[in-house]
Coordinates of C-alpha atoms in Angstrom, one line a residue:
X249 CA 62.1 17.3 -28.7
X250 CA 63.7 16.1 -24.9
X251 CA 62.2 18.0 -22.6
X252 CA 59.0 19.7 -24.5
X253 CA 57.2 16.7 -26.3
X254 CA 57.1 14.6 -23.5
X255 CA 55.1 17.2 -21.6
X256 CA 52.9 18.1 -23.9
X257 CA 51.7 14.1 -25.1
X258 CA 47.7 14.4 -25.7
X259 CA 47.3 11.0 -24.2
X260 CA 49.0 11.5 -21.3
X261 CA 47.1 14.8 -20.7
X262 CA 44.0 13.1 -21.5
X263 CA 44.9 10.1 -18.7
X264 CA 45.5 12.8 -16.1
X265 CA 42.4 14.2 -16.4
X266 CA 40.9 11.3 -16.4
X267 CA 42.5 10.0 -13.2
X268 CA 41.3 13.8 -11.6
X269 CA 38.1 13.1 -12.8
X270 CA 37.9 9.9 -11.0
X271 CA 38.8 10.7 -7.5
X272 CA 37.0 14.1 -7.4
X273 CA 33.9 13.8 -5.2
X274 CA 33.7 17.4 -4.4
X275 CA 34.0 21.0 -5.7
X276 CA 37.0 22.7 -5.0
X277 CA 38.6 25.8 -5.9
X278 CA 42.6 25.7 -6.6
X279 CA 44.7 28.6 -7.6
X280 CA 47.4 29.1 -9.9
X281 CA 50.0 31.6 -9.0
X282 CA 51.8 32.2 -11.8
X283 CA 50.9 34.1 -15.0
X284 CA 52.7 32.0 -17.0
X285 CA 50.8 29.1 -15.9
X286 CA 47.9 31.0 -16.4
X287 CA 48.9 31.2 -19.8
X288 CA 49.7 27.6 -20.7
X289 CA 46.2 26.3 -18.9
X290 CA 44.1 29.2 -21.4
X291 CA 46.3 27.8 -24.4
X292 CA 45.5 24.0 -24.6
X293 CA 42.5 24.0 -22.8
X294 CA 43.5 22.9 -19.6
X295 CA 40.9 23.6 -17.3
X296 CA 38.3 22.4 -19.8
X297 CA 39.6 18.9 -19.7
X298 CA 38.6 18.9 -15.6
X299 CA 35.4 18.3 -14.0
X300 CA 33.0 20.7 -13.1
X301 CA 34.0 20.2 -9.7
X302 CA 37.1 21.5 -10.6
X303 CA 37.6 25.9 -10.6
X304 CA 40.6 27.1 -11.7
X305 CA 41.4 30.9 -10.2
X306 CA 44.3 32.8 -11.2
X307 CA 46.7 34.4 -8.7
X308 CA 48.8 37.4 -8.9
X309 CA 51.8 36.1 -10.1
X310 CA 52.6 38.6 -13.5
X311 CA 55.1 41.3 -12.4
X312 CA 53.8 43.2 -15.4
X313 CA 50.5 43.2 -13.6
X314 CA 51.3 44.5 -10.2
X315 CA 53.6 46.9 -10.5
X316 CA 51.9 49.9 -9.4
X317 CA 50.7 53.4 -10.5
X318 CA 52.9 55.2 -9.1
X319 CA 55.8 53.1 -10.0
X320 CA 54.9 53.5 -13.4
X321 CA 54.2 56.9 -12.9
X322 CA 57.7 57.7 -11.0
X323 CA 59.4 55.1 -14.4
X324 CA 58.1 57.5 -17.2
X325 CA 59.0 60.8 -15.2
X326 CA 62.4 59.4 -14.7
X327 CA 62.6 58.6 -18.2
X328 CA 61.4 61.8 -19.6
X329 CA 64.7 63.3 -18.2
X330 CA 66.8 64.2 -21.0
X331 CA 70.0 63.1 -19.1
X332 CA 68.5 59.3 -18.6
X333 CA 68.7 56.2 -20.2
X334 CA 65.8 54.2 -19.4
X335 CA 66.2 51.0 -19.6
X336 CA 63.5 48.3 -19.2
X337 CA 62.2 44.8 -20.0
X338 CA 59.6 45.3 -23.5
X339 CA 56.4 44.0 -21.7
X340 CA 56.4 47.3 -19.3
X341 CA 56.2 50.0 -22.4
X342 CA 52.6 49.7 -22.9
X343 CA 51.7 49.3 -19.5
X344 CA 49.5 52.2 -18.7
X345 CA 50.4 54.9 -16.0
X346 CA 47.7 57.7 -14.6
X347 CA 48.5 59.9 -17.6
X348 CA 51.1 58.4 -19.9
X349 CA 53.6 54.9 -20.4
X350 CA 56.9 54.6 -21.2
X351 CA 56.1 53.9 -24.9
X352 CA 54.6 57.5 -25.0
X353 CA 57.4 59.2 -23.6
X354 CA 59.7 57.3 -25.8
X355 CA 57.5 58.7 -28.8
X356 CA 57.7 61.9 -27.2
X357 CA 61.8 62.2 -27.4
X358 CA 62.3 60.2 -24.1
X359 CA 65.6 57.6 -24.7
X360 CA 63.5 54.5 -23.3
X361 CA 65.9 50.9 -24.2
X362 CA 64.6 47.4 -24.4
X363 CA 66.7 45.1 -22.2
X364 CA 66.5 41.3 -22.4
X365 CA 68.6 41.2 -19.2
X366 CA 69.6 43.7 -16.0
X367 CA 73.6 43.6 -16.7
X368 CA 72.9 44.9 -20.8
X369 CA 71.5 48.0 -18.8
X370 CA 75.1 48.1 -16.9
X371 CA 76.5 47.4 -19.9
X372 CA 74.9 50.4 -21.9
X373 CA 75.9 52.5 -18.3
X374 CA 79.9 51.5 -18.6
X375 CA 79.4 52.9 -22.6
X376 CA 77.8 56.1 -21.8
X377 CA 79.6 57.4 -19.0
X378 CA 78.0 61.3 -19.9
X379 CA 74.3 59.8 -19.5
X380 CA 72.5 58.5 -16.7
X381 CA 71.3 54.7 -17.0
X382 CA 68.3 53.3 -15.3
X383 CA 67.0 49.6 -14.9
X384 CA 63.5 49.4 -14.0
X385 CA 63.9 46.5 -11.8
X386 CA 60.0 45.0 -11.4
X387 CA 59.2 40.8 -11.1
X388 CA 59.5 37.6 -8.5
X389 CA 62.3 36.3 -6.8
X390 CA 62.8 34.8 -10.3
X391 CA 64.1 38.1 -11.5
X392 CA 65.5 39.7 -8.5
X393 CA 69.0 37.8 -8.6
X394 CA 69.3 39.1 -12.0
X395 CA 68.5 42.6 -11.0
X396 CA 70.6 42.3 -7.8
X397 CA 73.5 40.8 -9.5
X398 CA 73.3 44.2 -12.0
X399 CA 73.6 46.3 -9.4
X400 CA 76.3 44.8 -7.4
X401 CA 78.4 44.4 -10.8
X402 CA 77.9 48.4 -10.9
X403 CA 79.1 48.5 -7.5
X404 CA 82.6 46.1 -7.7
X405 CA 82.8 48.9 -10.8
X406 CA 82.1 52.1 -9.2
X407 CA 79.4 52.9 -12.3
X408 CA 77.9 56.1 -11.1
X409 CA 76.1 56.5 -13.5
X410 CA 74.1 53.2 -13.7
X411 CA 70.4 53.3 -10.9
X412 CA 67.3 50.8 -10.4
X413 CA 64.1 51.2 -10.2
X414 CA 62.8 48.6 -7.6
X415 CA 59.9 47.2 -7.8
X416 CA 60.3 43.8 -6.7
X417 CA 58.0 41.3 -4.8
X418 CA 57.5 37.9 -3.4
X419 CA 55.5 35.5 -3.6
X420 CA 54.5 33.8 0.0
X421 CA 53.0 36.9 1.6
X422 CA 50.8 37.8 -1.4
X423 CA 49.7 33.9 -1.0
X424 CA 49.3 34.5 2.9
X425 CA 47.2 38.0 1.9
X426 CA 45.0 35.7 -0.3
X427 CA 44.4 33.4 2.5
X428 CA 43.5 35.7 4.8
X429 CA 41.0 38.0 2.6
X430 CA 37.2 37.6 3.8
X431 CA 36.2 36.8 0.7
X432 CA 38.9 34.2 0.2
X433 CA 37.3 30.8 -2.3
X434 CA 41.1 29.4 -2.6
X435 CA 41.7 25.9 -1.2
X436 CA 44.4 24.8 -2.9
X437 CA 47.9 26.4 -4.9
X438 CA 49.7 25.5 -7.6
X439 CA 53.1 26.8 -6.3
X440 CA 55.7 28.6 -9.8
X441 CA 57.7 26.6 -10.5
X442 CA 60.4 29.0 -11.9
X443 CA 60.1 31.0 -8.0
X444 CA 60.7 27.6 -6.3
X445 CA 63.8 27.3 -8.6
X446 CA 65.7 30.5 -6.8
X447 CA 63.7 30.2 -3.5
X448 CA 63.0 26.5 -3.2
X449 CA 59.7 25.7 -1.5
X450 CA 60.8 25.8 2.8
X451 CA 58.9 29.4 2.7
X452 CA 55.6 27.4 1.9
X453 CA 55.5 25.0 4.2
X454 CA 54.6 27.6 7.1
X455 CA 51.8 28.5 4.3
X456 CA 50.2 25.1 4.5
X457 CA 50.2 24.4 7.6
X458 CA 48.8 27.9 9.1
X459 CA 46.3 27.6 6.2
X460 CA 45.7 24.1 5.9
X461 CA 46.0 24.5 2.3
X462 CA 47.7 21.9 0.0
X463 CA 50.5 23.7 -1.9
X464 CA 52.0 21.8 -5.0
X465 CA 55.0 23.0 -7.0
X466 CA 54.5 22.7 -10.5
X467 CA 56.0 23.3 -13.7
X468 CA 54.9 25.1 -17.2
X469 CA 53.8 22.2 -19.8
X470 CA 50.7 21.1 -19.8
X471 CA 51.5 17.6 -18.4
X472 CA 53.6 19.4 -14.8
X473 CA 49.9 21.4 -14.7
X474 CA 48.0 18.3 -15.0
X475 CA 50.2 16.6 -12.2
X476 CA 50.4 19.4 -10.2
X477 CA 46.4 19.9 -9.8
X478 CA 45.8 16.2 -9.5
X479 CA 48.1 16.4 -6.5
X480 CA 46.8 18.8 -5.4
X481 CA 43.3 17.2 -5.6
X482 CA 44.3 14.1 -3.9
X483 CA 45.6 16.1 -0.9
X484 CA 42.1 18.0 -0.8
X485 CA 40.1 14.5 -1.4
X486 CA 41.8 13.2 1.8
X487 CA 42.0 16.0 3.8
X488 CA 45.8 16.5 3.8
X489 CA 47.4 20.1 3.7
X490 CA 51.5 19.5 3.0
X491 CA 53.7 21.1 0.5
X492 CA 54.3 18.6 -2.8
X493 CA 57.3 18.5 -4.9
X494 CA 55.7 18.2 -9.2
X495 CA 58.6 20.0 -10.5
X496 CA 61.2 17.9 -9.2
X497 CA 63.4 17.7 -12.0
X498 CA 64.2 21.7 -11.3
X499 CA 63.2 22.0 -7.7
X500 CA 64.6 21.1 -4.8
X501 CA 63.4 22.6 -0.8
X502 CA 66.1 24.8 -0.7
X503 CA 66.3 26.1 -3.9
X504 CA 69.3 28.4 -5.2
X505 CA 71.5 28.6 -2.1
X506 CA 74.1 31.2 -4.5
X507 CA 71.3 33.2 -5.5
X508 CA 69.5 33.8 -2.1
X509 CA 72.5 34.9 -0.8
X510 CA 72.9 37.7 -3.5
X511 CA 69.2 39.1 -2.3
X512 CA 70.4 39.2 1.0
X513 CA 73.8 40.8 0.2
X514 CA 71.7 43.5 -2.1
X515 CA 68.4 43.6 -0.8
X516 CA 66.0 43.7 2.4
X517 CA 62.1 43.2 3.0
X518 CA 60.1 45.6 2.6
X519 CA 56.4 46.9 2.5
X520 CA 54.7 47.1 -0.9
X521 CA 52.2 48.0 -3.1
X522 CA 50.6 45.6 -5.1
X523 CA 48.5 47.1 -8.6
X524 CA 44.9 46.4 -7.9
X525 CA 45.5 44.8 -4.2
X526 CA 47.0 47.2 -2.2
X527 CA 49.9 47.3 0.2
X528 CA 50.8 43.9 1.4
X529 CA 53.2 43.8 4.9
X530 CA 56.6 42.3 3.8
X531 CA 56.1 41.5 0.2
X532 CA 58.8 43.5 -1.5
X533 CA 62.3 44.0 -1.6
X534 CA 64.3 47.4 -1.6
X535 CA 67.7 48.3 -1.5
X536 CA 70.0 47.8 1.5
X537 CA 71.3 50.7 2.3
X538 CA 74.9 49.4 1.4
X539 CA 73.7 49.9 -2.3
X540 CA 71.1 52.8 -1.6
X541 CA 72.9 55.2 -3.7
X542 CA 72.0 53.0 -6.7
X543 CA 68.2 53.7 -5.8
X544 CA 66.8 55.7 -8.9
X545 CA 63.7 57.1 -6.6
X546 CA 66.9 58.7 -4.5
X547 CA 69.1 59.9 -7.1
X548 CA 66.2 61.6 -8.9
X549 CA 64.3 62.5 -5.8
X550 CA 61.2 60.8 -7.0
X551 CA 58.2 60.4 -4.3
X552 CA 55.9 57.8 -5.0
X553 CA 52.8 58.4 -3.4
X554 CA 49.5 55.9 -4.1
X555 CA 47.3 56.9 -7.0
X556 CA 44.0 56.8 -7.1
X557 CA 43.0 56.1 -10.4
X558 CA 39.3 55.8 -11.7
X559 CA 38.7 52.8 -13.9
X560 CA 36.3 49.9 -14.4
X561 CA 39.0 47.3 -14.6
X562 CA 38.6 44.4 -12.2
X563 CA 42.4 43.4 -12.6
X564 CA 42.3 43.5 -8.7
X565 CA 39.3 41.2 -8.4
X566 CA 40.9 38.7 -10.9
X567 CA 44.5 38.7 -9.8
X568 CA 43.0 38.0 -6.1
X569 CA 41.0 35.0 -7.9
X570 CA 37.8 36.4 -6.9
X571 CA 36.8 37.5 -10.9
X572 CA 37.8 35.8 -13.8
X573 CA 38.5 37.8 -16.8
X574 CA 35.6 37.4 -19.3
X575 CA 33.5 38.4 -16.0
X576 CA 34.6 42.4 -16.8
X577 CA 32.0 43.7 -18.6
X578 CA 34.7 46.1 -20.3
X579 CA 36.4 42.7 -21.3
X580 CA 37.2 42.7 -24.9
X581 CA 35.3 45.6 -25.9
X582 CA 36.3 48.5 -24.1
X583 CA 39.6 46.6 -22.7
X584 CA 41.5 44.9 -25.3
X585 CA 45.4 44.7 -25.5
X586 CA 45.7 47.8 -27.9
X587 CA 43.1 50.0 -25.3
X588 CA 43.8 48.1 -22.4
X589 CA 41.9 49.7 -18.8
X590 CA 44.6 47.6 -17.3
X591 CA 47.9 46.1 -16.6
X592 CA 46.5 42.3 -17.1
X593 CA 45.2 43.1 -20.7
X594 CA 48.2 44.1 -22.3
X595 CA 50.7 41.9 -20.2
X596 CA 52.4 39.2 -21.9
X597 CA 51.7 37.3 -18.5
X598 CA 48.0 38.6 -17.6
X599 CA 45.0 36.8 -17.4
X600 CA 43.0 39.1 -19.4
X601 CA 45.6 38.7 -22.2
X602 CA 45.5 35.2 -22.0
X603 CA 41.9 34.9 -22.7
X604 CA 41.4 37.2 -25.3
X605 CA 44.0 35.7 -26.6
X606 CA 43.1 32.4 -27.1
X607 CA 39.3 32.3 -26.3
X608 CA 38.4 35.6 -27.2
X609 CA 35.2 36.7 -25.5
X610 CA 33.8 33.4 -25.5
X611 CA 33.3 32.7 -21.3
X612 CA 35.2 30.4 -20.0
X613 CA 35.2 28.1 -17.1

């Protein structure tokens, strides 16, 4: 299959690590932003094909994962409304709030949708012109031309009835947050590849050369992840911090030109909250105030207001890539993905799912 077996050939993978096992004469500590990555590397056994010198961390790069508390909190409230349509993305359901999720108040009467895209939740607005819809609009610059393109197709159409949910962030000033931490262990990044699409990778280089930090866009098959860490490796080995291109063949610097320009028509920076991290300066987007009166948290006069939730998840520590997930001592036994403590258990792109998932509670490197 074009495009699929050629990334995952065992030999190949098995001559990469080879090659990263050869010019690795120190430890170092790289991180993988992305979830998704996260995912792949836990699958096939990525990181236990590299040395020991070699640590894998995982970033915060699931949407699922850091959408806060109170976002969830303000989404099931809104959705409990018997006017509403809520309308959401199927990994957010089970995610768990301070008292309930959205799967709950569906079970309790609550009309809560599964979308596979933003516009189907404009779609089911222009056929129900009585109800209320609402898009809970969470992710990466990956999602947020979809969810900006939904709401200014509701605007050229004058759908009153149709609202979002924001909940967006990006990527470079969580990375920057990382880098900054005290506690920080991450010398290296494997950049997401599927971000670098819509925003290219010009944001980075500031990144790497503040930092000194090599920063290599990668791909999703196990063969882009190989490449991408032995990059990033040589660039360690030699003392070099620049911003390296693996995921060429869907990359380029300045990524999605169309695409950036309908964030900036729809959406500004903003401040916001990260699930487990805190508030990071600049990370988020929100509604200009052009399309303000398609802000859910106006029209339903929601105030979100930090939660403070007690809990022994460590989703914080391992989304920072301080912890790794078979570290929690509720890991797999008081946190699995039908009890999950927390958002990375029971997210289709969290780190905790991704071990118990395919490693179960055996520890992992």
């Amino acid at each position: 299959m074009k495009y699929i077996d050629e990334y995952r050939d065992a030999a190949a993978a098995r001559a990469l690590a080879e090659e990263i096992r050869r010019i690795t004469k120190r430890s170092w500590t790289i991180m993988e932003i992305c979830g998704g990555q996260t995912h792949a590397i836990v699958k096939f056994g990525l990181d236990q094909l590299l040395p020991p010198e070699i640590t894998l961390v995982h970033g915060p790069g699931c949407p699922v994962c850091v959408t806060p508390v109170e976002t969830l909190d303000a989404a099931c409230t809104i959705a409990a409304r018997p006017e509403v349509i809520f309308c959401s993305f199927g990994d957010m359901l089970r995610v768990p709030g301070s008292a309930v999720d959205l799967l709950r108040v569906k079970a309790q009467s609550g009309d809560v949708r599964i979308v596979y895209s933003p516009t189907d939740a404009v779609a089911i607005a222009r056929a129900n012109p009585d109800r209320q819809v609402v898009f809970f609009g969470v992710g990466f610059e990956t999602t947020a031309p979809a969810n900006a393109m939904a709401v200014y197709a509701a605007a050229q159409e004058r759908l009153d009835n149709f609202s979002i949910l924001v909940s967006q962030v990006t990527v470079p000033p969580a990375m920057i947050a990382i880098l900054s931490a005290p506690h920080n262990r991450v010398q290296g990044f494997l950049a997401a590849g599927h971000v670098c699409t819509v925003m290219g990778f010009w944001e980075y280089e500031p990144i790497a050369r503040r930092f000194r930090v090599p920063i290599v866009v990668t791909g999703f098959e196990p063969i882009d992840l190989l490449e991408g860490i032995l990059m990033c490796v040589r660039q360690l080995e030699a003392g070099r911090s620049d911003v390296e291109n693996q995921y060429a063949r869907a990359v380029s610097q300045g990524g999605n030109q169309p695409a950036q320009q309908l964030l900036r028509e729809v959406f500004e920076i903003a401040d916001r909250n990260w699930r487990g991290i805190g508030v990071i300066p600049r990370s988020g987007l929100r509604l200009r105030e052009k399309y303000r009166s398609y802000d859910a948290e106006q029209r339903f006069a929601i105030a979100t207001a930090a939660v403070a939730r007690e809990t022994e998840c460590i989703s914080g520590l391992v989304l920072q890539g301080i912890k790794k997930p078979h570290e929690c001592p509720a890991f797999g036994t008081r946190c699995t993905p039908e009890q999950p403590l927390g958002a990375t258990m029971v997210s289709s792109e969290g780190a905790c799912a991704a071990y118990f998932r395919y490693r179960g509670r055996i520890a992992s490197k």
